[in-house]
Coordinates of C-alpha atoms in Angstrom, one line a residue:
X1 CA 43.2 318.3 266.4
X2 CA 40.3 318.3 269.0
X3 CA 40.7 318.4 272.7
X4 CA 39.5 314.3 273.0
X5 CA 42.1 313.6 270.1
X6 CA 44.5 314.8 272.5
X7 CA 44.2 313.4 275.2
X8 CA 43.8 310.2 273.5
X9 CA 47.4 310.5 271.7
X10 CA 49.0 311.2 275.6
X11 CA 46.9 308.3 276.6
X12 CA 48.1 305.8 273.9
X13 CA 52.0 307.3 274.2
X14 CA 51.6 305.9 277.6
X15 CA 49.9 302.6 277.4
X16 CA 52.8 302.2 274.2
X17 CA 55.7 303.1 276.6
X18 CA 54.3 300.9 278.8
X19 CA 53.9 298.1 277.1
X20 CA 50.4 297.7 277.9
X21 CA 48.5 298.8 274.4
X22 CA 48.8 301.0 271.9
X23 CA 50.5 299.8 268.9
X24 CA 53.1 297.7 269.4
X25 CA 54.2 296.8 265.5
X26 CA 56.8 299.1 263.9
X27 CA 56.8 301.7 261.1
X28 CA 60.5 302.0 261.0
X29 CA 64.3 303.9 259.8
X30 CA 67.9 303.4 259.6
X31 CA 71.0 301.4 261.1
X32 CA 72.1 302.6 264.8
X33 CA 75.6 301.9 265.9
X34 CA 76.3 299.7 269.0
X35 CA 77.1 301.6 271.9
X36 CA 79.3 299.3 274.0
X37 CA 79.6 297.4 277.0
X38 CA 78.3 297.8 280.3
X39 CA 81.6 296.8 282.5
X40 CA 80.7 295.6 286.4
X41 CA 77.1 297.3 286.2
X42 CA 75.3 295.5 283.3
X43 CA 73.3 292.7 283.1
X44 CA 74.7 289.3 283.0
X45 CA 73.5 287.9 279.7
X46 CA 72.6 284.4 279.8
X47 CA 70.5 281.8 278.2
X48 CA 68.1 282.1 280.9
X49 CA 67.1 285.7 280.4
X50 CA 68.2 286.3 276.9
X51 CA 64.7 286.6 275.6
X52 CA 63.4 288.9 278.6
X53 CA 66.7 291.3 277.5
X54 CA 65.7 291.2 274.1
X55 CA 61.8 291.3 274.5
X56 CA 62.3 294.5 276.6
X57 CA 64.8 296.3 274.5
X58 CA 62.8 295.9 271.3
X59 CA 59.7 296.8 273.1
X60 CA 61.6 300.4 274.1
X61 CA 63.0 300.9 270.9
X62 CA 59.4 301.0 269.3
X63 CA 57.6 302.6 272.5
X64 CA 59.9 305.5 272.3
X65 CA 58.4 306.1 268.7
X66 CA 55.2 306.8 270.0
X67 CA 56.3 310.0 271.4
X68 CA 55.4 311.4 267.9
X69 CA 52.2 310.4 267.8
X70 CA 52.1 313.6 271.0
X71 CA 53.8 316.2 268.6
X72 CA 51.7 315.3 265.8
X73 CA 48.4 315.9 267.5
X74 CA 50.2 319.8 268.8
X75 CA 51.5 320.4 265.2
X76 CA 47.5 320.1 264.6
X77 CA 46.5 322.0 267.8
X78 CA 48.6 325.2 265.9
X79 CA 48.1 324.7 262.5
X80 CA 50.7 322.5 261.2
X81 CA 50.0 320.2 258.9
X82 CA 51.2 316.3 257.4
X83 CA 49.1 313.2 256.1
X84 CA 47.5 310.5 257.6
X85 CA 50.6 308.3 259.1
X86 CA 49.3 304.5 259.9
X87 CA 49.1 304.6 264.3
X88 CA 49.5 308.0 264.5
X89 CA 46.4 309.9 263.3
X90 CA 46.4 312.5 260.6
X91 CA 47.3 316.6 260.6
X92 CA 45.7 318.5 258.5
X93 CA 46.8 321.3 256.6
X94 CA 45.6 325.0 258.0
X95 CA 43.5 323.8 260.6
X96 CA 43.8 326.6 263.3
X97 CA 41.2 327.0 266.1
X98 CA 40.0 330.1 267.3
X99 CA 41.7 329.2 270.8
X100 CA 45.5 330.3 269.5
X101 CA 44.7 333.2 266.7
X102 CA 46.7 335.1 269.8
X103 CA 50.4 335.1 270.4
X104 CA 51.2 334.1 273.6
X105 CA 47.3 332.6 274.0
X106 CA 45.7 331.0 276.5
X107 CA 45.4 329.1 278.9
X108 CA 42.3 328.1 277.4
X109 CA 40.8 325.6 279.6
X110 CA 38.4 323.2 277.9
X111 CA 35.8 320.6 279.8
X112 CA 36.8 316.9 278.4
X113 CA 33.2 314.6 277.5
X114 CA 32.4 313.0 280.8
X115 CA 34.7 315.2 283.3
X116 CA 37.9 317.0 284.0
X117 CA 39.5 319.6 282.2
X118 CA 42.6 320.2 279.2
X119 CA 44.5 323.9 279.7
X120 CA 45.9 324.7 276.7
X121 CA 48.5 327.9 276.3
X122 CA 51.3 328.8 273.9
X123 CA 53.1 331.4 272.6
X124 CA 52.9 332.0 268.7
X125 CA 55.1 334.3 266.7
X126 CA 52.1 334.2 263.5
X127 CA 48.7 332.8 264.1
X128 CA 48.4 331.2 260.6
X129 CA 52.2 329.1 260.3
X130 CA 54.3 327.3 262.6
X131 CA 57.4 329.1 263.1
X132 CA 60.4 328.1 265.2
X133 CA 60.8 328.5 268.8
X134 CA 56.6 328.8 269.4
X135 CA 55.7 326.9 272.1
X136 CA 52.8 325.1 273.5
X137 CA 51.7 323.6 277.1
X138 CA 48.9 321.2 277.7
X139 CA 47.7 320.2 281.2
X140 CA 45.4 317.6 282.1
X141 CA 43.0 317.9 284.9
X142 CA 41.4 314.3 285.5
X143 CA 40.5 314.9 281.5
X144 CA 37.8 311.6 281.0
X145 CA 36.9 311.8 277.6
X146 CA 34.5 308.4 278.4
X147 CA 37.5 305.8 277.3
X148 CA 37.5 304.5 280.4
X149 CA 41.2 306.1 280.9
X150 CA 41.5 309.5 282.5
X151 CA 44.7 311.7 282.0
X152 CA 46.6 314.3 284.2
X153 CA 50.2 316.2 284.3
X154 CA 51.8 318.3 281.4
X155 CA 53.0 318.2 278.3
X156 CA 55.4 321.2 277.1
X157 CA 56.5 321.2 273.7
X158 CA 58.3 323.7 271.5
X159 CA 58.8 323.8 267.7
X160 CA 61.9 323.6 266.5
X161 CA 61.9 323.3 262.9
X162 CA 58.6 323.6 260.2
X163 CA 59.8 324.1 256.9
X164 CA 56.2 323.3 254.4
X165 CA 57.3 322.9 250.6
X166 CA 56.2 326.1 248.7
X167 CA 54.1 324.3 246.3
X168 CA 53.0 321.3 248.0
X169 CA 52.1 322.2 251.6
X170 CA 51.6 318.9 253.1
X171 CA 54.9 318.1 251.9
X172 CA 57.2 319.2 255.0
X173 CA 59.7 318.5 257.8
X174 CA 58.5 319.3 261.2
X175 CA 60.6 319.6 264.4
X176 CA 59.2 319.3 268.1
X177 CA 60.9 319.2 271.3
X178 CA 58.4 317.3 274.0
X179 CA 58.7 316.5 277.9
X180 CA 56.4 315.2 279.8
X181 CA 56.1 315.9 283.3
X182 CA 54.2 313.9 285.5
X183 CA 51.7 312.4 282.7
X184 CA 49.8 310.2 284.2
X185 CA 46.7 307.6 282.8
X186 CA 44.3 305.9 285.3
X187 CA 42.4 302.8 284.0
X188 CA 40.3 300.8 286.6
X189 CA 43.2 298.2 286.4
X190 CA 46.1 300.3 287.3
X191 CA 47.9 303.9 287.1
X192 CA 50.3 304.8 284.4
X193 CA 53.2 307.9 285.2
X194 CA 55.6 309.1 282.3
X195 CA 58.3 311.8 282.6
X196 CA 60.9 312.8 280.5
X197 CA 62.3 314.4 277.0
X198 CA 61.8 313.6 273.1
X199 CA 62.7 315.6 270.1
X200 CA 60.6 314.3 266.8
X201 CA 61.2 315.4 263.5
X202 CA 58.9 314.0 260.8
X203 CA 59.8 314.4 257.1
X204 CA 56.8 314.1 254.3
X205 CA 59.5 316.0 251.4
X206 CA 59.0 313.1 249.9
X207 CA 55.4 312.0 248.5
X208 CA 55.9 308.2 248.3
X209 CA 57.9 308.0 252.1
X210 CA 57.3 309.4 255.5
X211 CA 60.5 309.2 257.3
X212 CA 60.5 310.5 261.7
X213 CA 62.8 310.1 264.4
X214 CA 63.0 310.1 268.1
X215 CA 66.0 311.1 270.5
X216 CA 66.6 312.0 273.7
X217 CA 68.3 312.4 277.2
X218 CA 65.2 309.9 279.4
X219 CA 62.3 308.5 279.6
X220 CA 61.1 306.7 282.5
X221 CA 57.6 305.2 282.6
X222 CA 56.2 303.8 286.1
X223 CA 53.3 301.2 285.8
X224 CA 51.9 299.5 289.4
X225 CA 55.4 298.2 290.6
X226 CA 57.0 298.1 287.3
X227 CA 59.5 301.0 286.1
X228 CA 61.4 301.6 282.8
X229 CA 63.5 304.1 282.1
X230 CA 65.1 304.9 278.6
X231 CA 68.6 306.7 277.9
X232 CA 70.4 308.3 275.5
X233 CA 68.2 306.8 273.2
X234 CA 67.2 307.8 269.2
X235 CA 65.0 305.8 267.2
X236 CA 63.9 305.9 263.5
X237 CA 61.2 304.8 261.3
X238 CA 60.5 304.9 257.7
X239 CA 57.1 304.1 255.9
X240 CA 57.3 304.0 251.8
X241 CA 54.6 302.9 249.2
X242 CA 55.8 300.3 247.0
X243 CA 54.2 297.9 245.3
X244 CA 50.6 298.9 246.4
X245 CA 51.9 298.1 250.1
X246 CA 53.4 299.8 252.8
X247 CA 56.9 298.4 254.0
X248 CA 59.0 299.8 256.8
X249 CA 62.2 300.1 258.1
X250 CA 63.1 300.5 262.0
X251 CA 66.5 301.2 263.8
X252 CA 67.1 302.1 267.4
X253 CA 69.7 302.9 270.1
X254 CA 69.7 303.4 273.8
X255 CA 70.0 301.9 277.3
X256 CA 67.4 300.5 279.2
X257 CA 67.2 300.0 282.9
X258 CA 64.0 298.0 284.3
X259 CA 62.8 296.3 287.4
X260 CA 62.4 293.4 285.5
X261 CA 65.7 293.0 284.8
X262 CA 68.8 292.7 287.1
X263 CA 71.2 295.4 285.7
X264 CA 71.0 297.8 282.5
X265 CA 71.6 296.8 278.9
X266 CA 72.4 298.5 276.2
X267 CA 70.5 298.5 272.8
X268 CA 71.2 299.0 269.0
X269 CA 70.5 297.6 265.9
X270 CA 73.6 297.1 263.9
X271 CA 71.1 295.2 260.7
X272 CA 67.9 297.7 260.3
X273 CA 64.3 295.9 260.8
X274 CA 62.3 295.7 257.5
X275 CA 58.9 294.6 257.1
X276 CA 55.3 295.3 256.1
X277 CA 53.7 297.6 258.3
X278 CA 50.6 295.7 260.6
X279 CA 53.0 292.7 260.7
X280 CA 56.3 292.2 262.8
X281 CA 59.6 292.6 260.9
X282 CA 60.7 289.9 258.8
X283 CA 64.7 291.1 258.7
X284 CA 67.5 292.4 260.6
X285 CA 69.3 292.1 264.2
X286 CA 69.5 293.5 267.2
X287 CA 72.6 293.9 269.5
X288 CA 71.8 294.0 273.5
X289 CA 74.7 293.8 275.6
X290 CA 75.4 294.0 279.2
X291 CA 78.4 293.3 281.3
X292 CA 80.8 291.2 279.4
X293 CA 78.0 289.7 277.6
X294 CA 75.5 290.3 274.8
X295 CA 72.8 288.3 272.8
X296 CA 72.2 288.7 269.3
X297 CA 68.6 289.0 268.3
X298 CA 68.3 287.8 264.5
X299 CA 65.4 287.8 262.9
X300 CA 64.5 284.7 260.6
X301 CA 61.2 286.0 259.2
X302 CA 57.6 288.0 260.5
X303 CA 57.5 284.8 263.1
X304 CA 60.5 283.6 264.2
X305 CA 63.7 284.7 265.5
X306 CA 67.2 283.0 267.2
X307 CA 69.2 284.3 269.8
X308 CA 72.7 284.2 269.3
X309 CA 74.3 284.2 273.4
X310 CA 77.7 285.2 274.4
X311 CA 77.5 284.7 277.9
X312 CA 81.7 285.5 278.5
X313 CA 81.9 288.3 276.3
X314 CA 84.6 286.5 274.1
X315 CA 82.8 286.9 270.5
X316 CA 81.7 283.6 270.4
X317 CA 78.0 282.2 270.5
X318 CA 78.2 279.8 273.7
X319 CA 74.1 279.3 272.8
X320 CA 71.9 279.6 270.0
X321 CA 68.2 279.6 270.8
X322 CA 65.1 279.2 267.9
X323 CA 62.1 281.2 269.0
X324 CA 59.5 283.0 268.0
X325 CA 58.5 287.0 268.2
X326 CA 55.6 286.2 270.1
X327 CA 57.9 284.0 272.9
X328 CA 60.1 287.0 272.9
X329 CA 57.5 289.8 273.5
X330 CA 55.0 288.4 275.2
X331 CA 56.8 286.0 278.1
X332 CA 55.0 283.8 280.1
X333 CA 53.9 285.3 283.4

């Protein structure tokens, strides 16, 4: 992958984090357990801010996935290779630039379109195949590629698993551990910091489905006074072919604190999402709880959801409230 491919992929893993651009629609993968309560330090759950709890957990769940999008564009960078994945850009098999035919290489420091810099270093046990434990840093020095977005901090990653199939190389399972230290986008209307960890594994073994996943210990995104972090969190996304369309499946896990909520909640998805990818999912539930109390985000098809509120914690609904996805993700204000 080029240099400005780059540093667009760390720019749209933040605006996604964020919640701010990037694509917000799902690819998807499988059921997550709940993971409990919050006792004394949760949020209160009530109708009043069931939809912000929900809206916000969702919104995590699916940012989180973008983290892939970053170890897709350095399984390019060092020759890795996978097909185009709808969002995410494509890898191509074999590419390898000049800039890592060394093992360690670099840092190679490249100019970006209108100004600023990308380092790029790594060490490399073979300089034609990803092999476990190579590594590879990018840092961003006020890197404008003319997007009207300009990038700084780091990105260390470190491959943890590529195993090609013999016959079919762009059939393969790729593993990369990312963290991001101090990644930071600038747009004229505000400034955009992400730190934290993410290990990604994407499967293509299987030429009709690309399955990937996400987990980690924290991220925390800071945008003008807002802050998000997410913990012990995994999310998973599959993407098959069938029927001459592309349908996907979504399941997350974690626990989000924010300043736009009071307290933490805690996130799963006991009833997978399924849908067509470009649209919002038309099935399944998500679980966010707090302290004593949860709501229940069912879906009722690509438009509409209700919200099932247990404000004491005692298992029954005390409120059920029809909405829509676009109440619940995009609140007023």
């Amino acid at each position: 992958m080029t240099r400005p491919a780059i540093a667009l992929a760390a720019a749209s893993l933040l605006l996604t984090l964020a919640g701010c651009g990037g694509s917000s629609e799902p690819f998807g993968l499988q059921e997550s357990p709940n993971t409990g309560q919050i006792p004394g330090t949760g949020l209160a759950i009530t109708a009043s801010n069931a939809a912000s709890a929900a809206g916000l957990s969702y919104a995590a769940g699916v940012g989180s996935l973008s983290t892939i999008g970053v170890a897709s564009s350095v399984g390019d960078l060092v020759g890795g290779g996978a097909p185009a994945k709808p969002g995410l850009g494509s890898l191509e098999q074999g590419r390898l630039p000049a800039l890592v035919v060394l093992a360690p290489f670099g840092p190679v420091v490249q100019g970006c379109a209108v100004s600023g810099t990308v380092s790029v270093s790594g060490d490399l046990a073979s300089p034609t195949a990803l092999t476990s434990g190579d590594s590879v840093t990018l840092v961003f020095d006020n890197c404008n590629d003319g997007t009207g977005e300009t990038v700084d901090g780091r990105i260390d990653t470190t491959i943890d698993q590529f195993t090609p199939d013999v016959v079919t190389p762009e059939n393969f399972v790729l593993g990369i551990s990312v963290v991001l230290l101090d990644l930071q986008l600038r747009t004229a209307a505000e400034t955009t910091t992400g730190n934290g960890d993410a290990g990604v594994i994407v499967d293509t073994s299987n030429p009709t489905a690309i399955r990937s996943s996400v987990a980690g210990n924290a991220l925390t995104i800071d945008s003008g006074s807002k802050s998000e972090t997410l913990s012990n969190y995994s999310s998973d996304e599959s993407i098959t072919l069938s029927s001459e369309s592309f349908d996907f499946t979504l399941g997350f896990r974690g626990t989000l604190t924010s300043t736009a909520l009071n307290a933490p909640v805690v996130f799963s998805t006991p009833l997978a999402f399924e849908g067509l990818v470009g649209e919002r999912p038309s099935s399944g539930e998500m679980l966010i709880t707090g302290n004593n109390s949860s709501v229940r985000l069912v879906v009722l098809d690509r438009l509409n959801v209700r919200l099932d509120v247990d404000s004491n914690g005692d298992g029954e609904i005390d409120v059920a409230i029809q909405t829509s996805w676009d109440a619940v993700l995009n609140p007023p204000g």
